[in-house]
Tab-separated table of N, CA and C in Angstrom:
chain	number	residue	atom	x	y	z
A	1	MET	N	-184.182	-173.890	2.066
A	1	MET	CA	-184.496	-173.206	3.449
A	1	MET	C	-184.829	-174.009	4.565
A	2	GLU	N	-184.812	-175.443	4.166
A	2	GLU	CA	-184.638	-176.414	5.173
A	2	GLU	C	-183.640	-176.781	6.260
A	3	SER	N	-182.413	-176.582	5.588
A	3	SER	CA	-181.106	-177.087	6.392
A	3	SER	C	-180.886	-175.916	7.399
A	4	PRO	N	-180.970	-174.729	7.357
A	4	PRO	CA	-180.402	-173.600	8.186
A	4	PRO	C	-181.382	-173.987	9.679
A	5	PRO	N	-182.479	-174.233	9.468
A	5	PRO	CA	-183.369	-174.459	10.870
A	5	PRO	C	-182.641	-175.727	11.745
A	6	ILE	N	-182.672	-176.745	10.805
A	6	ILE	CA	-182.130	-178.039	11.433
A	6	ILE	C	-180.728	-177.989	11.946
A	7	ILE	N	-179.755	-177.181	10.987
A	7	ILE	CA	-178.704	-176.630	11.759
A	7	ILE	C	-178.506	-175.978	12.938
A	8	SER	N	-179.234	-174.895	13.214
A	8	SER	CA	-179.277	-174.330	14.284
A	8	SER	C	-180.042	-175.044	15.336
A	9	GLY	N	-180.970	-175.955	15.132
A	9	GLY	CA	-181.315	-176.811	15.994
A	9	GLY	C	-180.204	-177.891	16.599
A	10	PHE	N	-179.370	-178.251	15.625
A	10	PHE	CA	-178.540	-179.179	16.228
A	10	PHE	C	-177.456	-178.502	16.985
A	11	ILE	N	-177.012	-177.335	16.655
A	11	ILE	CA	-175.990	-176.492	17.453
A	11	ILE	C	-176.418	-176.237	18.520
A	12	TYR	N	-177.650	-175.724	18.976
A	12	TYR	CA	-178.506	-175.704	20.065
A	12	TYR	C	-178.299	-176.974	20.953
A	13	VAL	N	-179.035	-177.787	20.325
A	13	VAL	CA	-179.023	-179.469	21.320
A	13	VAL	C	-177.631	-179.869	21.540
A	14	ALA	N	-176.453	-179.755	20.495
A	14	ALA	CA	-175.307	-179.985	21.023
A	14	ALA	C	-174.477	-179.340	22.104
A	15	GLY	N	-175.065	-177.980	22.391
A	15	GLY	CA	-174.798	-177.016	23.609
A	15	GLY	C	-175.372	-177.350	24.527
A	16	ALA	N	-176.931	-177.618	24.442
A	16	ALA	CA	-177.707	-177.837	25.749
A	16	ALA	C	-177.379	-179.414	26.157
A	17	LEU	N	-177.383	-180.491	25.544
A	17	LEU	CA	-177.127	-181.829	25.917
A	17	LEU	C	-176.021	-182.228	26.037
A	18	VAL	N	-175.176	-182.196	24.969
A	18	VAL	CA	-173.795	-182.699	24.943
A	18	VAL	C	-173.049	-182.135	25.837
A	19	PHE	N	-172.732	-180.945	25.701
A	19	PHE	CA	-171.886	-180.111	26.596
A	19	PHE	C	-172.459	-180.165	28.193
A	20	GLU	N	-173.603	-180.155	28.280
A	20	GLU	CA	-174.260	-180.292	29.498
A	20	GLU	C	-173.760	-181.839	30.394
A	21	LEU	N	-173.568	-182.680	29.618
A	21	LEU	CA	-173.307	-184.039	29.925
A	21	LEU	C	-171.654	-184.129	30.048
A	22	ILE	N	-171.156	-183.380	29.301
A	22	ILE	CA	-169.569	-183.091	29.413
A	22	ILE	C	-169.424	-182.377	30.710
A	23	GLY	N	-169.840	-181.453	30.877
A	23	GLY	CA	-169.878	-180.281	31.982
A	23	GLY	C	-170.099	-181.018	33.375
A	24	GLY	N	-170.927	-181.792	33.375
A	24	GLY	CA	-171.277	-182.745	34.449
A	24	GLY	C	-170.387	-183.582	34.964
A	25	GLU	N	-169.828	-184.180	34.230
A	25	GLU	CA	-168.574	-185.315	34.300
A	25	GLU	C	-167.336	-184.411	34.717
A	26	ILE	N	-167.240	-183.292	34.116
A	26	ILE	CA	-165.840	-182.458	34.571
A	26	ILE	C	-166.084	-182.019	35.745
A	27	ALA	N	-167.393	-181.571	36.165
A	27	ALA	CA	-167.478	-181.014	37.603
A	27	ALA	C	-167.520	-182.068	38.589
A	28	SER	N	-167.742	-183.396	38.524
A	28	SER	CA	-167.605	-184.586	39.444
A	28	SER	C	-166.121	-184.791	39.286
A	29	ILE	N	-165.289	-184.902	38.516
A	29	ILE	CA	-164.043	-185.014	38.469
A	29	ILE	C	-163.252	-183.854	39.124
A	30	TYR	N	-163.235	-182.761	38.551
A	30	TYR	CA	-162.531	-181.642	38.950
A	30	TYR	C	-163.278	-180.524	39.915
A	31	GLY	N	-164.657	-180.890	39.919
A	31	GLY	CA	-165.253	-179.530	41.031
A	31	GLY	C	-165.648	-178.336	39.989
A	32	VAL	N	-166.493	-177.895	40.526
A	32	VAL	CA	-166.932	-176.759	39.473
A	32	VAL	C	-165.817	-175.434	39.763
A	33	ASP	N	-164.934	-175.129	40.444
A	33	ASP	CA	-164.240	-174.077	40.464
A	33	ASP	C	-163.216	-174.434	39.627
A	34	ALA	N	-163.085	-175.546	38.818
A	34	ALA	CA	-161.658	-175.790	37.825
A	34	ALA	C	-161.787	-174.870	36.786
A	35	LEU	N	-161.023	-174.339	36.181
A	35	LEU	CA	-160.895	-173.907	34.798
A	35	LEU	C	-161.506	-174.595	33.619
A	36	ILE	N	-161.171	-176.031	33.553
A	36	ILE	CA	-161.787	-176.813	32.585
A	36	ILE	C	-163.370	-176.634	32.696
A	37	TYR	N	-163.994	-176.794	33.908
A	37	TYR	CA	-165.273	-176.543	34.180
A	37	TYR	C	-165.813	-175.536	33.306
A	38	ALA	N	-165.000	-174.240	33.731
A	38	ALA	CA	-165.563	-172.894	33.463
A	38	ALA	C	-165.379	-172.939	31.926
A	39	ALA	N	-164.360	-173.487	31.165
A	39	ALA	CA	-164.420	-173.379	29.879
A	39	ALA	C	-165.445	-174.350	29.302
A	40	SER	N	-165.817	-175.555	29.740
A	40	SER	CA	-167.041	-176.123	29.031
A	40	SER	C	-168.271	-175.608	29.228
A	41	TYR	N	-168.350	-174.811	30.468
A	41	TYR	CA	-169.746	-174.198	30.564
A	41	TYR	C	-169.760	-172.993	29.636
A	42	THR	N	-168.559	-172.500	29.351
A	42	THR	CA	-168.634	-171.262	28.289
A	42	THR	C	-168.851	-171.861	26.955
A	43	ILE	N	-168.205	-173.007	26.746
A	43	ILE	CA	-168.472	-173.606	25.180
A	43	ILE	C	-170.100	-174.009	25.044
A	44	GLU	N	-170.493	-174.547	26.257
A	44	GLU	CA	-172.226	-174.786	26.305
A	44	GLU	C	-172.932	-173.601	25.978
A	45	GLU	N	-172.604	-172.462	26.899
A	45	GLU	CA	-173.250	-171.579	26.630
A	45	GLU	C	-173.304	-170.586	25.328
A	46	PHE	N	-172.059	-170.624	24.728
A	46	PHE	CA	-171.902	-170.210	23.391
A	46	PHE	C	-172.674	-170.693	22.612
A	47	LEU	N	-172.749	-172.218	22.442
A	47	LEU	CA	-173.267	-173.009	21.391
A	47	LEU	C	-174.959	-172.517	21.397
A	48	GLU	N	-175.364	-172.876	22.557
A	48	GLU	CA	-176.874	-172.337	22.811
A	48	GLU	C	-177.156	-170.913	22.110
A	49	THR	N	-176.357	-170.367	22.417
A	49	THR	CA	-176.281	-168.482	21.926
A	49	THR	C	-176.636	-168.920	20.549
A	50	ILE	N	-175.331	-169.107	19.900
A	50	ILE	CA	-175.233	-169.449	18.496
A	50	ILE	C	-176.222	-170.019	18.030
A	51	GLY	N	-177.021	-170.938	18.371
A	51	GLY	CA	-178.051	-171.607	17.808
A	51	GLY	C	-179.464	-170.963	17.800
A	52	VAL	N	-179.498	-170.300	18.903
A	52	VAL	CA	-180.574	-169.309	18.684
A	52	VAL	C	-180.493	-168.265	17.867
A	53	ILE	N	-179.308	-167.530	17.772
A	53	ILE	CA	-179.013	-166.376	16.724
A	53	ILE	C	-179.434	-167.057	15.550
A	54	LEU	N	-178.784	-168.143	14.964
A	54	LEU	CA	-178.864	-168.561	13.662
A	54	LEU	C	-180.612	-168.898	13.385
A	55	LEU	N	-180.934	-169.247	14.358
A	55	LEU	CA	-182.632	-169.713	14.119
A	55	LEU	C	-183.441	-168.447	14.054
A	56	ILE	N	-182.984	-167.364	14.696
A	56	ILE	CA	-183.561	-166.138	14.401
A	56	ILE	C	-183.304	-165.399	13.000
A	57	TYR	N	-181.976	-165.664	12.741
A	57	TYR	CA	-181.573	-165.329	11.322
A	57	TYR	C	-182.256	-165.843	10.311
A	58	THR	N	-182.513	-167.174	10.546
A	58	THR	CA	-183.194	-167.830	9.531
A	58	THR	C	-184.614	-167.440	9.437
A	59	VAL	N	-185.159	-167.429	10.362
A	59	VAL	CA	-186.651	-166.836	10.349
A	59	VAL	C	-186.748	-165.605	9.956
A	60	LEU	N	-185.820	-164.625	10.242
A	60	LEU	CA	-186.091	-163.491	9.545
A	60	LEU	C	-185.683	-163.329	7.965
A	61	SER	N	-184.730	-164.240	7.657
A	61	SER	CA	-184.234	-164.134	6.199
A	61	SER	C	-185.635	-164.941	5.587
A	62	TYR	N	-186.295	-165.953	6.149
A	62	TYR	CA	-187.454	-166.582	5.596
A	62	TYR	C	-188.635	-165.606	5.228
A	63	ILE	N	-188.798	-164.931	6.200
A	63	ILE	CA	-189.977	-163.629	6.373
A	63	ILE	C	-189.498	-162.547	5.315
A	64	GLU	N	-188.195	-162.309	4.880
A	64	GLU	CA	-187.888	-161.220	3.919
A	64	GLU	C	-188.066	-161.971	2.844
A	65	PHE	N	-187.900	-163.129	2.452
A	65	PHE	CA	-187.762	-164.066	0.954
A	65	PHE	C	-189.249	-164.039	0.636
A	66	LYS	N	-190.210	-164.288	1.853
A	66	LYS	CA	-191.527	-164.499	1.178
A	66	LYS	C	-192.098	-163.229	1.039
A	67	ASN	N	-191.816	-162.189	1.880
A	67	ASN	CA	-192.640	-160.901	1.810
A	67	ASN	C	-191.772	-160.000	0.988
A	68	LYS	N	-190.698	-159.836	0.609
A	68	LYS	CA	-189.651	-159.163	-0.304
A	68	LYS	C	-189.290	-157.944	0.505
A	69	SER	N	-189.893	-157.559	1.734
A	69	SER	CA	-189.634	-156.426	2.619
A	69	SER	C	-190.030	-156.517	3.961
A	70	ILE	N	-189.320	-155.879	4.782
A	70	ILE	CA	-189.634	-155.875	6.202
A	70	ILE	C	-189.822	-154.324	6.836
A	71	ILE	N	-190.848	-154.180	7.304
A	71	ILE	CA	-190.938	-152.843	7.916
A	71	ILE	C	-191.395	-153.211	9.271
A	72	LEU	N	-190.332	-152.443	10.187
A	72	LEU	CA	-190.355	-152.758	11.529
A	72	LEU	C	-190.436	-151.451	12.121
A	73	ASN	N	-191.528	-151.196	12.994
A	73	ASN	CA	-191.866	-149.844	13.988
A	73	ASN	C	-191.328	-150.038	15.176
A	74	LEU	N	-190.495	-149.251	15.770
A	74	LEU	CA	-190.182	-149.764	17.224
A	74	LEU	C	-190.549	-148.368	18.108
A	75	ALA	N	-191.523	-147.716	17.602
A	75	ALA	CA	-192.098	-146.705	18.545
A	75	ALA	C	-193.380	-147.090	19.260
């Protein structure tokens, strides 16, 4: 269970840092109205979201593994 949190963290950081830097360069060259900037921004947000979703899934899987069941009341 050690690698999924690391993988999700790597995906989140790749989206947050790497594509933020790439998006900044693209914005300075082409401007923020360019389609390529919109694509890089979309990829950045997608990677961040996938990283968070994978982390939540990993934590819930770990809780299920340790407790054998999960009871969730939403009332």
